[in-house]
CSV table of C-alpha atoms in Angstrom, one decimal:
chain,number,residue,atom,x,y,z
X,225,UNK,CA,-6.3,7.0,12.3
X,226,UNK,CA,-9.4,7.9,10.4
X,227,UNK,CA,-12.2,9.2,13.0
X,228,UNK,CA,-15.0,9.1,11.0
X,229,UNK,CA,-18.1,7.9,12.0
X,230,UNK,CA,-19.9,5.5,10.0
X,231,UNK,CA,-23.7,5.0,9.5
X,232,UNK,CA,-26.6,2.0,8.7
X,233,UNK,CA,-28.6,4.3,7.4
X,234,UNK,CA,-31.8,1.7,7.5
X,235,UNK,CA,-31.7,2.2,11.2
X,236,UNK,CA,-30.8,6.2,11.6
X,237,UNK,CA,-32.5,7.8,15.0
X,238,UNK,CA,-32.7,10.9,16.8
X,239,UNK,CA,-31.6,9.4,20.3
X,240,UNK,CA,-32.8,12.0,23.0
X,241,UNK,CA,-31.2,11.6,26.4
X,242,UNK,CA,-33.2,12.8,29.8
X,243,UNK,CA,-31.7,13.0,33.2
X,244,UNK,CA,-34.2,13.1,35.1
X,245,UNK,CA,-34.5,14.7,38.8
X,246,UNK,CA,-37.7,15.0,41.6
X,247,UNK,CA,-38.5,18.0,40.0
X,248,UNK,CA,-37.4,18.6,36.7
X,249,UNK,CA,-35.5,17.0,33.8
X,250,UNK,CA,-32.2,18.3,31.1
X,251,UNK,CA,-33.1,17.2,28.2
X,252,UNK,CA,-30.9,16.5,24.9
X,253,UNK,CA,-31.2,15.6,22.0
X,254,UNK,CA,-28.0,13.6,19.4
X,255,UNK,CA,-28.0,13.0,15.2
X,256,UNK,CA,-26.8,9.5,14.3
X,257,UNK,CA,-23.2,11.5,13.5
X,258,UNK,CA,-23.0,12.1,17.7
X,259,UNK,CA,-23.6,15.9,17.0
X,260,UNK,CA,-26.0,17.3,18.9
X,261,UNK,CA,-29.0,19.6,18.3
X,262,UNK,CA,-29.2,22.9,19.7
X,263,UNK,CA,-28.4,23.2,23.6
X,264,UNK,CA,-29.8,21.0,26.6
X,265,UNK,CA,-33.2,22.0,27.8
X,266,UNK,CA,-34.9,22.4,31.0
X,267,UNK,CA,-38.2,20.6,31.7
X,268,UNK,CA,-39.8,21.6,34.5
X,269,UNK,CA,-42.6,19.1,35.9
X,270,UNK,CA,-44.8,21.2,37.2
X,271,UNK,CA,-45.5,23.2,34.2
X,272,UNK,CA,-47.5,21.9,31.1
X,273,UNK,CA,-45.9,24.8,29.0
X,274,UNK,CA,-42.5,23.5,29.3
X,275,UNK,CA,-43.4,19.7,29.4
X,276,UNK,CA,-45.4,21.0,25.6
X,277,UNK,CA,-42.6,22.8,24.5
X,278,UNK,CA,-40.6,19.9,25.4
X,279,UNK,CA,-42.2,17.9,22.7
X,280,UNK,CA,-42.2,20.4,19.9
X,281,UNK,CA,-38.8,20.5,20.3
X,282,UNK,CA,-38.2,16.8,19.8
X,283,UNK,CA,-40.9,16.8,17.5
X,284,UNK,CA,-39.3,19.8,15.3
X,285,UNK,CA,-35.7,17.7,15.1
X,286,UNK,CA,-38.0,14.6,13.8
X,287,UNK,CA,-39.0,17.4,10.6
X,288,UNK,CA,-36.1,18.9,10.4
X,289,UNK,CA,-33.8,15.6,9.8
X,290,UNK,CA,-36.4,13.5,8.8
X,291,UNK,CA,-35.8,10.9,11.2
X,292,UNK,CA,-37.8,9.3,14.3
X,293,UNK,CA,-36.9,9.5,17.5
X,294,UNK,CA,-36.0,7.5,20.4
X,295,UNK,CA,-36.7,8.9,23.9
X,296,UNK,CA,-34.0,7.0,27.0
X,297,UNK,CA,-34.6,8.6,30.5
X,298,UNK,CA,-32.4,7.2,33.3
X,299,UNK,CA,-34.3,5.3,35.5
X,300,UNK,CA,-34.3,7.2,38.9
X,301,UNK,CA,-36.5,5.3,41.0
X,302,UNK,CA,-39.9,6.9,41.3
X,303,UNK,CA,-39.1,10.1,39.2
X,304,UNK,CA,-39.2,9.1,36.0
X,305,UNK,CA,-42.1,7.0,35.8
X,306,UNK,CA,-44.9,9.6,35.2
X,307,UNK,CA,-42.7,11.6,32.5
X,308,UNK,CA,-42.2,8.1,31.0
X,309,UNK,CA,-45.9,7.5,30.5
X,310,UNK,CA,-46.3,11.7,29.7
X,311,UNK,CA,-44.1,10.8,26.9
X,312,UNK,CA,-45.3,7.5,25.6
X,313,UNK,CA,-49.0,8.4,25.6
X,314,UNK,CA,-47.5,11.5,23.1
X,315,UNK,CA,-46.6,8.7,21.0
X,316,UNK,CA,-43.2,8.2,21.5
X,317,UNK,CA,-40.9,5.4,21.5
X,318,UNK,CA,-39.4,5.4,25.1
X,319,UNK,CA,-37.0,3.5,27.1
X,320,UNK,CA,-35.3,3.6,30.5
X,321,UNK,CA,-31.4,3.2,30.9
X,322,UNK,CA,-30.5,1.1,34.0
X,323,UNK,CA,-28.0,4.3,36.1
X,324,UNK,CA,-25.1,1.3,36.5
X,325,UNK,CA,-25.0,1.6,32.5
X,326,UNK,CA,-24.9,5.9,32.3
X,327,UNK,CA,-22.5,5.4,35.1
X,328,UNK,CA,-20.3,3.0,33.6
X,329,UNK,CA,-20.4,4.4,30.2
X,330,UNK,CA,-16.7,6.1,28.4
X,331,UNK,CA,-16.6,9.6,29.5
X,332,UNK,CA,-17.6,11.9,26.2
X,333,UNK,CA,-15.4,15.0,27.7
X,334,UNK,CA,-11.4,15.2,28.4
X,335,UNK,CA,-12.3,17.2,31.1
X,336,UNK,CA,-14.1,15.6,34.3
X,337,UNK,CA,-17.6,17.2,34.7
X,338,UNK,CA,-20.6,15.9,36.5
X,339,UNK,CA,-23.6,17.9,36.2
X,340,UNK,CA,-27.5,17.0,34.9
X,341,UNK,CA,-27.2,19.0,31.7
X,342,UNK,CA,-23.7,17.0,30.9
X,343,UNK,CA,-25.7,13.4,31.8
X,344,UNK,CA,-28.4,14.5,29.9
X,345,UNK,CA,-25.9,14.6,26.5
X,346,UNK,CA,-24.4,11.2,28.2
X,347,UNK,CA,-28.1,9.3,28.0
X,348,UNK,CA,-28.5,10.6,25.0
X,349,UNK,CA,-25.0,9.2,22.9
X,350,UNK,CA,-25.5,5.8,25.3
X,351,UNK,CA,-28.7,5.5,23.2
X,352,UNK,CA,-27.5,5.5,19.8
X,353,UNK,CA,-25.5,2.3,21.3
X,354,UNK,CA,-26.8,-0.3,18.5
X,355,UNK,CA,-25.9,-2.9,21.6
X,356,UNK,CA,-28.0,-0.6,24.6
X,357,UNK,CA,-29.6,-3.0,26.8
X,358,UNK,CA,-32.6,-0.9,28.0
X,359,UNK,CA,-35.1,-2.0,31.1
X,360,UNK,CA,-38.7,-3.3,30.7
X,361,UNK,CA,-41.3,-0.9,32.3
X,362,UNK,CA,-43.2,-3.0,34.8
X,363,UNK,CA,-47.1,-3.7,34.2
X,364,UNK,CA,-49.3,-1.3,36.3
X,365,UNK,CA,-50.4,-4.2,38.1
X,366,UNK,CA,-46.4,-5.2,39.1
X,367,UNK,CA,-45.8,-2.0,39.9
X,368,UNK,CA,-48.8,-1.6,42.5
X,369,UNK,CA,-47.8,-4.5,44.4
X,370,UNK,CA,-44.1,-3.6,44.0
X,371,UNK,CA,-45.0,-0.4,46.0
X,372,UNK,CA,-47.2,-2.4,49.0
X,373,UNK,CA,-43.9,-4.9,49.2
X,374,UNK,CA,-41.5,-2.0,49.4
X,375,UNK,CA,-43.2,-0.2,51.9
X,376,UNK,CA,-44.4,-3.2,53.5
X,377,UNK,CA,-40.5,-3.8,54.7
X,378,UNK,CA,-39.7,0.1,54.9
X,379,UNK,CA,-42.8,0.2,58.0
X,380,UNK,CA,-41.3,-3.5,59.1
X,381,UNK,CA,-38.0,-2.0,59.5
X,382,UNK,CA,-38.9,0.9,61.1
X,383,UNK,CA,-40.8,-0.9,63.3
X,384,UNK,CA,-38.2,-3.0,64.7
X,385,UNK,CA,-36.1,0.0,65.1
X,386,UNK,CA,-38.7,1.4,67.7
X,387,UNK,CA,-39.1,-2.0,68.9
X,388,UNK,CA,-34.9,-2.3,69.8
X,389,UNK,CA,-35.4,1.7,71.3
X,390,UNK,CA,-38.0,-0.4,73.5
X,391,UNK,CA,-36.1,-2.9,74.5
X,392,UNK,CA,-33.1,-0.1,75.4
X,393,UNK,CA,-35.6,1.3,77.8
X,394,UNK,CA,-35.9,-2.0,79.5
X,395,UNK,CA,-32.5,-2.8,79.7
X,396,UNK,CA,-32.1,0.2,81.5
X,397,UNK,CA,-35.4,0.3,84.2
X,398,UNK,CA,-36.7,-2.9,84.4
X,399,UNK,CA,-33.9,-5.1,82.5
X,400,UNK,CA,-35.4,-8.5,84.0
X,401,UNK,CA,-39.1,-8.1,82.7
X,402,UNK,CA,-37.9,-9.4,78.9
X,403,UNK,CA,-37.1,-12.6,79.9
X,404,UNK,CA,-40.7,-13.3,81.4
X,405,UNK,CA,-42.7,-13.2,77.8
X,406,UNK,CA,-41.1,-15.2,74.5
X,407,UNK,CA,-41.1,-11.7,72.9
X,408,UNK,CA,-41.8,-7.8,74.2
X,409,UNK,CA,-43.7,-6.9,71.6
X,410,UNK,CA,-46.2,-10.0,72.2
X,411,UNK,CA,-50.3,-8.0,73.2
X,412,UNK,CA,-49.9,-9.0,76.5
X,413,UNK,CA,-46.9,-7.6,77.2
X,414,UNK,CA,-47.2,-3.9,75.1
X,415,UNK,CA,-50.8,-3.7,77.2
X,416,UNK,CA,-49.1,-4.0,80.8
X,417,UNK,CA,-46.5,-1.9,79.9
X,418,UNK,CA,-48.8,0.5,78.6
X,419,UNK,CA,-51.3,-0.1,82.4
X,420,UNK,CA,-47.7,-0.2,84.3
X,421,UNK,CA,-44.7,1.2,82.8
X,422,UNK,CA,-42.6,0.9,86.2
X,423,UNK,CA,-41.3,-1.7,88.2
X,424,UNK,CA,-43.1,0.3,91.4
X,425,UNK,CA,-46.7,0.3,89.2
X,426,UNK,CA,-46.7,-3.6,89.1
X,427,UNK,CA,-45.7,-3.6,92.7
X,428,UNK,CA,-48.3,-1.0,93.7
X,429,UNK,CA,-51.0,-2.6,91.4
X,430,UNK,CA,-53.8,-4.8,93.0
X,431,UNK,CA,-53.1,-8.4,91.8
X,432,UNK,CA,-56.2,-9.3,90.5
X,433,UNK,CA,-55.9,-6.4,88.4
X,434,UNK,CA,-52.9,-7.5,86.3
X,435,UNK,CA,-54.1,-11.0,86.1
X,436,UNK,CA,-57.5,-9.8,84.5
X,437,UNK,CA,-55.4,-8.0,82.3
X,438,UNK,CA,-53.2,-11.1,81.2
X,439,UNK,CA,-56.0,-12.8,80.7
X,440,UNK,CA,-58.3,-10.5,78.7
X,441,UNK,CA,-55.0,-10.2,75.9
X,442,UNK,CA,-53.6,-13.9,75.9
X,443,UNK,CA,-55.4,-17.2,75.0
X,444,UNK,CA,-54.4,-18.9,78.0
X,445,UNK,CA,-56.2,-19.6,81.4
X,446,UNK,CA,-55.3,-18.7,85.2
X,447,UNK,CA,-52.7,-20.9,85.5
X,448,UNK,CA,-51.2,-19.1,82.9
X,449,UNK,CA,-51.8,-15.4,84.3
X,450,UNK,CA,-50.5,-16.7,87.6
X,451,UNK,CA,-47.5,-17.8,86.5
X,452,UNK,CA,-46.7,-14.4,84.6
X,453,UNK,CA,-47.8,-12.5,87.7
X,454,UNK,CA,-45.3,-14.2,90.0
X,455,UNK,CA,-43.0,-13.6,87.1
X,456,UNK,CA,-43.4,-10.0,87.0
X,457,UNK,CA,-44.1,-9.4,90.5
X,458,UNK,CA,-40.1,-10.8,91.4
X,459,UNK,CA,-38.9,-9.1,88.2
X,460,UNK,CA,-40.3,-5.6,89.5
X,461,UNK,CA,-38.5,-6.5,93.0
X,462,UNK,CA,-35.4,-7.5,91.1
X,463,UNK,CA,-35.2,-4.3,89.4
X,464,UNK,CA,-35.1,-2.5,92.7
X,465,UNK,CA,-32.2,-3.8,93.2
X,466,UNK,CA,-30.5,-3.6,89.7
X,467,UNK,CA,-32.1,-0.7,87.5
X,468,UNK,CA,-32.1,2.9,87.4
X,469,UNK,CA,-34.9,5.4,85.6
X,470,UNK,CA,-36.1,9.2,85.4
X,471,UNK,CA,-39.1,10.1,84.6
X,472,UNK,CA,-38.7,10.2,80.9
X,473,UNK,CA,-38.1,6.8,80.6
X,474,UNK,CA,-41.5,5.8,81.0
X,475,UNK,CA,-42.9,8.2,79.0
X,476,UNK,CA,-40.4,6.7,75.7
X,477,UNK,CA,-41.8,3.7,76.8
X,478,UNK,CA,-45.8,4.5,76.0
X,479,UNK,CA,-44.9,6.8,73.0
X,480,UNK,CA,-42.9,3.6,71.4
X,481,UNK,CA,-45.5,1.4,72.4
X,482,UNK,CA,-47.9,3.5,70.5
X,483,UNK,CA,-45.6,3.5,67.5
X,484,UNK,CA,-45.1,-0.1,67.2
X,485,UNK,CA,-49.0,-0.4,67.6
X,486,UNK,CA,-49.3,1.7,64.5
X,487,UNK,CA,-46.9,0.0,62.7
X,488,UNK,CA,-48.6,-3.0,63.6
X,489,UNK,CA,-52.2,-1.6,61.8
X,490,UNK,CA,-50.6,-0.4,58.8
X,491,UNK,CA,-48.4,-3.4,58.4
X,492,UNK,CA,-51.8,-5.4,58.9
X,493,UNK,CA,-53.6,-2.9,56.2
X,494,UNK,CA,-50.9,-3.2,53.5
X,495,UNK,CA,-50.9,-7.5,53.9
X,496,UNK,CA,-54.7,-6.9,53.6
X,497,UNK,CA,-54.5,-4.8,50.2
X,498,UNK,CA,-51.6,-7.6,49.0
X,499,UNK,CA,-54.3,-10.2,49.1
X,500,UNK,CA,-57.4,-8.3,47.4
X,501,UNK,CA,-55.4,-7.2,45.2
X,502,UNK,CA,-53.8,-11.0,43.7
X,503,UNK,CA,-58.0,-12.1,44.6
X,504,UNK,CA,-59.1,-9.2,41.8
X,505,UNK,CA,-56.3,-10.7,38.9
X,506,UNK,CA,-56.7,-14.0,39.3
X,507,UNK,CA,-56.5,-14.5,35.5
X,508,UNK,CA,-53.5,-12.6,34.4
X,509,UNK,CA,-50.0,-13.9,34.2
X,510,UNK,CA,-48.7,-12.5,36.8
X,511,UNK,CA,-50.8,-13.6,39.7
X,512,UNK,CA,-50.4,-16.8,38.2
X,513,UNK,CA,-46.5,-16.9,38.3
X,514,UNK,CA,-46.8,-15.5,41.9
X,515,UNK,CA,-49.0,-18.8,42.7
X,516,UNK,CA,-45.9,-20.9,40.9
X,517,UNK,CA,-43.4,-19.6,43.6
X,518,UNK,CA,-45.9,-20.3,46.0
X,519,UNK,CA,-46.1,-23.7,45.0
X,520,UNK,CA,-42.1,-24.2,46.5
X,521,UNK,CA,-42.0,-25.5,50.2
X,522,UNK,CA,-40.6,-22.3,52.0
X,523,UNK,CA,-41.9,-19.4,50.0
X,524,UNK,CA,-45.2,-17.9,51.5
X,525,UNK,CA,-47.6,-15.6,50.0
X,526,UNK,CA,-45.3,-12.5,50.8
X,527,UNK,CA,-42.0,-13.6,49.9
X,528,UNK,CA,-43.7,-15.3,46.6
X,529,UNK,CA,-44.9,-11.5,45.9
X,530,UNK,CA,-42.3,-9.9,46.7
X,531,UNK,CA,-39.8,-12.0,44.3
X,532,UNK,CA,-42.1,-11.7,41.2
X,533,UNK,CA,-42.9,-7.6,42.3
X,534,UNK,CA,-39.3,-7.3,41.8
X,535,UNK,CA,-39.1,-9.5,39.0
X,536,UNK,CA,-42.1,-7.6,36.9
X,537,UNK,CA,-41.6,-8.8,33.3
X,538,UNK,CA,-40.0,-12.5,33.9
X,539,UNK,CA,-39.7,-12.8,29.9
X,540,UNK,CA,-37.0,-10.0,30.0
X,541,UNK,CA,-34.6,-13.0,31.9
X,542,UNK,CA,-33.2,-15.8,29.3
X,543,UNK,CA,-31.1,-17.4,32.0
X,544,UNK,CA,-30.7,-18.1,35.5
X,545,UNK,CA,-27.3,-15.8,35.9
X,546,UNK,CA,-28.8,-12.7,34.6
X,547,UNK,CA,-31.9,-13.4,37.4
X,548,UNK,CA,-28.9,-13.3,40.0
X,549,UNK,CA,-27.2,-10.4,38.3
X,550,UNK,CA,-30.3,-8.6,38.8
X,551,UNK,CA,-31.0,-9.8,42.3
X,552,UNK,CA,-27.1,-8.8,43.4
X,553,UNK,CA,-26.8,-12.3,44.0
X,554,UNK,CA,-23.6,-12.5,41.5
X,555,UNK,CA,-20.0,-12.2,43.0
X,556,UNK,CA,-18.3,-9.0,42.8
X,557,UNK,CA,-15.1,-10.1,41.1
X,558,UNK,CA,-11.4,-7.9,41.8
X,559,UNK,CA,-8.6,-9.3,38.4
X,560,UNK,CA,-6.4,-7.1,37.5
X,561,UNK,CA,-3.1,-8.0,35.6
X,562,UNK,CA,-1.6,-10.8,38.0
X,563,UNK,CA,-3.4,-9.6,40.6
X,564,UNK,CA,-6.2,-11.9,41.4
X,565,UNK,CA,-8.7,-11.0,44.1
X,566,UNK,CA,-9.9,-14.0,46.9
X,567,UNK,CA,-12.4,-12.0,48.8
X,568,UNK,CA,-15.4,-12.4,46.7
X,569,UNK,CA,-18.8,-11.3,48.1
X,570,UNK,CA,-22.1,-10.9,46.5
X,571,UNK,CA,-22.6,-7.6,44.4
X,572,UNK,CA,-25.4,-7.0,46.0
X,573,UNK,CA,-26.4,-4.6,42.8
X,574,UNK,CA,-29.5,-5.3,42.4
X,575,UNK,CA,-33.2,-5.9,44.7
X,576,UNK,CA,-32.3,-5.8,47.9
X,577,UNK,CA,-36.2,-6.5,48.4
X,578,UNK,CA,-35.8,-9.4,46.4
X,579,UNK,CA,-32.7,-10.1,48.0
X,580,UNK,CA,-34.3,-10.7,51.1
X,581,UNK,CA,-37.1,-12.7,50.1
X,582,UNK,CA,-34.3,-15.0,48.7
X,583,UNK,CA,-32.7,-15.0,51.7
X,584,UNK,CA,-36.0,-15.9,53.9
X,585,UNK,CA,-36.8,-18.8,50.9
X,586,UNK,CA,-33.6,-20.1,51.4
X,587,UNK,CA,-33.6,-20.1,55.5
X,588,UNK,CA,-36.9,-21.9,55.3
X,589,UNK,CA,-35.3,-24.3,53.3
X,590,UNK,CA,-32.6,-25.3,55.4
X,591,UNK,CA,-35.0,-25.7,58.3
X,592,UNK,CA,-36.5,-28.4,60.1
X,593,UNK,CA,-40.1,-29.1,60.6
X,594,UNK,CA,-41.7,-29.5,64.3
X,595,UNK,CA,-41.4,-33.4,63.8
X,596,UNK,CA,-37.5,-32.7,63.2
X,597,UNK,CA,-38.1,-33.7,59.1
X,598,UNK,CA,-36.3,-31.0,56.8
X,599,UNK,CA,-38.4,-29.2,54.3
X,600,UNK,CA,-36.2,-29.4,52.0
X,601,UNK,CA,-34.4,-32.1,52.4
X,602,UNK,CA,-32.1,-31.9,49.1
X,603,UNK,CA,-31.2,-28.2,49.7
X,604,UNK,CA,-30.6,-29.1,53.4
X,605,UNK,CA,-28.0,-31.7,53.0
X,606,UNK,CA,-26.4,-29.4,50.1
X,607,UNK,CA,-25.9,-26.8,52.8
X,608,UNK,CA,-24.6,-29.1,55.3
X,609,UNK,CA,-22.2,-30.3,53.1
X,610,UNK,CA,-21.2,-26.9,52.0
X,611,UNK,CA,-20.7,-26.1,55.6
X,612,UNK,CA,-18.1,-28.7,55.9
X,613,UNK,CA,-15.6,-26.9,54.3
X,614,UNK,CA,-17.2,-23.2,53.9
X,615,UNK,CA,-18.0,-20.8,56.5
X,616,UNK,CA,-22.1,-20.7,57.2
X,617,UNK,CA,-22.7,-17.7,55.3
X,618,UNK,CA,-20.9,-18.8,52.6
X,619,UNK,CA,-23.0,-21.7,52.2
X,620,UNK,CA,-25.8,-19.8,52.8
X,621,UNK,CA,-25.4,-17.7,49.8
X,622,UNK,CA,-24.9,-21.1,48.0
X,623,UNK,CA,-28.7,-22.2,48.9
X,624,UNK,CA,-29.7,-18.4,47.7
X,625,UNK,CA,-28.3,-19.7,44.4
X,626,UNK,CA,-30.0,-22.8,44.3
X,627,UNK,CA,-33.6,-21.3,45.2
X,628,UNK,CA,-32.8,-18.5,42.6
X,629,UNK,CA,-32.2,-21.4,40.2
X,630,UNK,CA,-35.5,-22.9,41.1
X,631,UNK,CA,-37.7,-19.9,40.6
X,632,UNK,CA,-36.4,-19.2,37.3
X,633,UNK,CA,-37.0,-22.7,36.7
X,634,UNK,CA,-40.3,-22.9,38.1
X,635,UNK,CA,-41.7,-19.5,35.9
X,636,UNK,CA,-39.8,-20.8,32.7
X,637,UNK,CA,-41.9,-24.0,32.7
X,638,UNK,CA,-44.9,-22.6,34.0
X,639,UNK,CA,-45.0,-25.8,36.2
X,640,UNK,CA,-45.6,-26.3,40.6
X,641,UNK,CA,-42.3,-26.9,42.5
X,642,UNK,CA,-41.8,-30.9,42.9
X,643,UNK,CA,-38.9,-31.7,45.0
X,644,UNK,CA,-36.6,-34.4,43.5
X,645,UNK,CA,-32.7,-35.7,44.0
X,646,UNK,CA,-29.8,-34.8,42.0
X,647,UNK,CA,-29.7,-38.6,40.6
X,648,UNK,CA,-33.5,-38.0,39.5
X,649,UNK,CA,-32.8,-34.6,38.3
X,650,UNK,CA,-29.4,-35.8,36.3
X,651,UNK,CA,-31.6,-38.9,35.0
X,652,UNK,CA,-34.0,-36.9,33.4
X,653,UNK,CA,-31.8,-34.2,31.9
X,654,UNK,CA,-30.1,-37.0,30.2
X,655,UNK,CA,-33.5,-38.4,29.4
X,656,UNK,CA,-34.4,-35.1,28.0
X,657,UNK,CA,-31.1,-34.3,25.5
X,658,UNK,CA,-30.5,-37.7,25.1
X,659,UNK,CA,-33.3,-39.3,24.6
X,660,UNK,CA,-32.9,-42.5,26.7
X,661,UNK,CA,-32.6,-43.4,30.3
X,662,UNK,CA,-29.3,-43.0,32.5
């Protein structure tokens, strides 16, 4: 069998691949015949000699072969981005290669070798792929508010992780004193733990003292402090009885405290930026698709932003299954041969960010309102029913479906989320292809 390789000669490249790392880059570039030219080469980021010579080099193949050429760098998180836009404002034509696909991709060598300079050749044959699907670079604005929602959960996260360590500490000293507010972490609570760390300061402390305290950081009255004195004052006996602590254990308790108070102002600071920062693009697309989702009973301001910050370019989704591919919200099938796999899970590929802004949509959903009304009430009976013969979290990755199909559906038609019943929604796709009413 003939392996020749065999050209369109009205659309011949030079495909250059880049594997790009925090500090520097392999680059190679590949003729149209998969040969490639010269050896890989070494970019280093910090120097503007070798980031120049870079381009000579690709620019010296364009002469030579008298052929254009097509930059693909593998999308590496943060890394890539400024070479990227180093390269494009040169005038380049650049894309980024989702990993999954360099990953994924047929092995060009018999023997098995993973190294930067051998990925660098592997990005660059990939991109002479006349079927390469290649990722959309998100708009500066998407990207900013990509970074505040990121970093906005990263600084969540860790803040709960001091906020458990806090609770450990408790357990331990003074295990009775988290039953007495509806959460530790409340103003009240961090500020007499802060004033009285032990369960001998609260018994030592004059009683006015705490209650002024009480009632300088919560909204209610003295009824109020009085009953969260008495409250304390038997939990601190209690823990007489039933708790143990050294001396360190009250000084993890401040330094925590002061973390989570950090993480508080920062968290606080970054929701702040969020919101001058949708006020000041008011008129572009993209603040305006973030208002859509906002528009769908159970998706706030931050889980609308985060969806379409993860989203970016919505235009580069034709259908709903490729917005849960790139969620991870698709099921991870196992088929081989006869063998045919029946635990399916999610993928779970893609956003995790957007995955759980999905997730919170879709618990909202399911909820009730204070008057015991659902908000949802369509997706709520879907998930009741679901639960009849699935197991809860089964179900609930059905609603995460549903909610995924109505955000796609919601920035397709550029229209605000109006909740209607599967009859009504049936009637008027028949209305719609049909032309006439069911």
């Amino acid at each position: 069998m003939s392996n020749k390789v065999f050209l369109n000669y009205d659309n011949l490249f030079i495909s250059v691949g880049m594997d790009v790392g925090a500090d520097f880059t392999w680059m190679s570039i590949a003729l149209p015949n998969q040969t490639f030219v010269g050896k890989p080469f070494k970019i280093l980021h910090s120097s503007i000699d070798s980031l120049e010579l870079a381009v000579s080099k690709i620019k010296e193949a364009e002469e030579l072969y008298s052929l254009e050429s097509r930059i693909f760098l593998e999308s590496t998180g943060i890394y890539h981005y400024p070479l990227f836009c180093y390269l494009r404002d040169k005038g380049f034509n650049c894309s980024v290669i989702n990993p999954i696909i360099t990953k994924n991709s047929t092995n060009i060598n018999i023997r098995k070798v993973h190294n930067d300079r051998f990925d660098s050749k592997k990005a660059a044959l990939i991109g002479l792929k006349p079927d390469l699907k290649v990722s959309l670079i998100p708009s500066e604005l998407a990207l900013d508010m990509r970074n505040l929602t990121r970093e906005y959960y990263d600084l969540m996260d860790n803040r709960s992780a001091y906020v458990n360590k806090l609770q450990g500490e408790l357990r331990m000293i003074f295990p009775q004193y988290l039953k007495i507010f509806s959460k530790v972490t409340t103003n009240t609570s961090l500020t007499l733990l802060e004033n009285y760390p032990s369960p001998n300061a609260f018994l030592e402390a004059k009683k006015q003292d705490i209650i002024d305290s009480i009632r300088s950081t919560a909204r209610f009255g003295v009824k109020y402090a009085n009953e969260k004195y008495n409250a304390i004052i038997q939990a601190a006996s209690d823990a007489k009885i039933f708790g143990h602590s050294v001396s360190s254990n009250f000084k993890r308790i401040r330094i925590y405290i002061r973390f989570i108070r950090q993480y508080d102002e920062e968290i606080s600071s970054i929701l702040k930026d969020m919101h001058e920062l949708v006020d000041a693009n008011e008129s572009t697309e993209f603040v305006k698709q973030i208002h859509l989702i906002e528009s769908y009973r159970g998706a706030g301001f931050l889980s609308a932003v985060s969806i379409m910050s993860e989203i970016g370019d919505f235009s580069a989704f034709k259908s709903p299954k490729q917005l849960f591919a790139y969620f991870g919200l698709d099921p991870a099938v196992k088929q081989s041969g006869k063998f045919q796999g029946t635990k399916i899970s999610m993928s779970k590929r893609g956003s995790s960010v957007a995955r759980r802004a999905i997730h919170t949509v879709a618990l909202v959903s399911i909820s009730k309102s204070r008057n015991g009304s659902a908000k949802n009430p369509v997706l709520r009976d879907y998930y009741l029913k679901k639960c009849e013969s699935k197991p809860k979290m089964v179900a609930m990755g059905a609603v995460m479906h549903k909610v995924c199909n109505i955000v796609f559906a919601i920035l397709r038609d550029g229209k605000e989320f109006q909740i209607i019943t599967p009859e009504e929604h049936q009637k008027n796709y028949l209305k719609a292809k049909c032309g006439f009413a069911a």
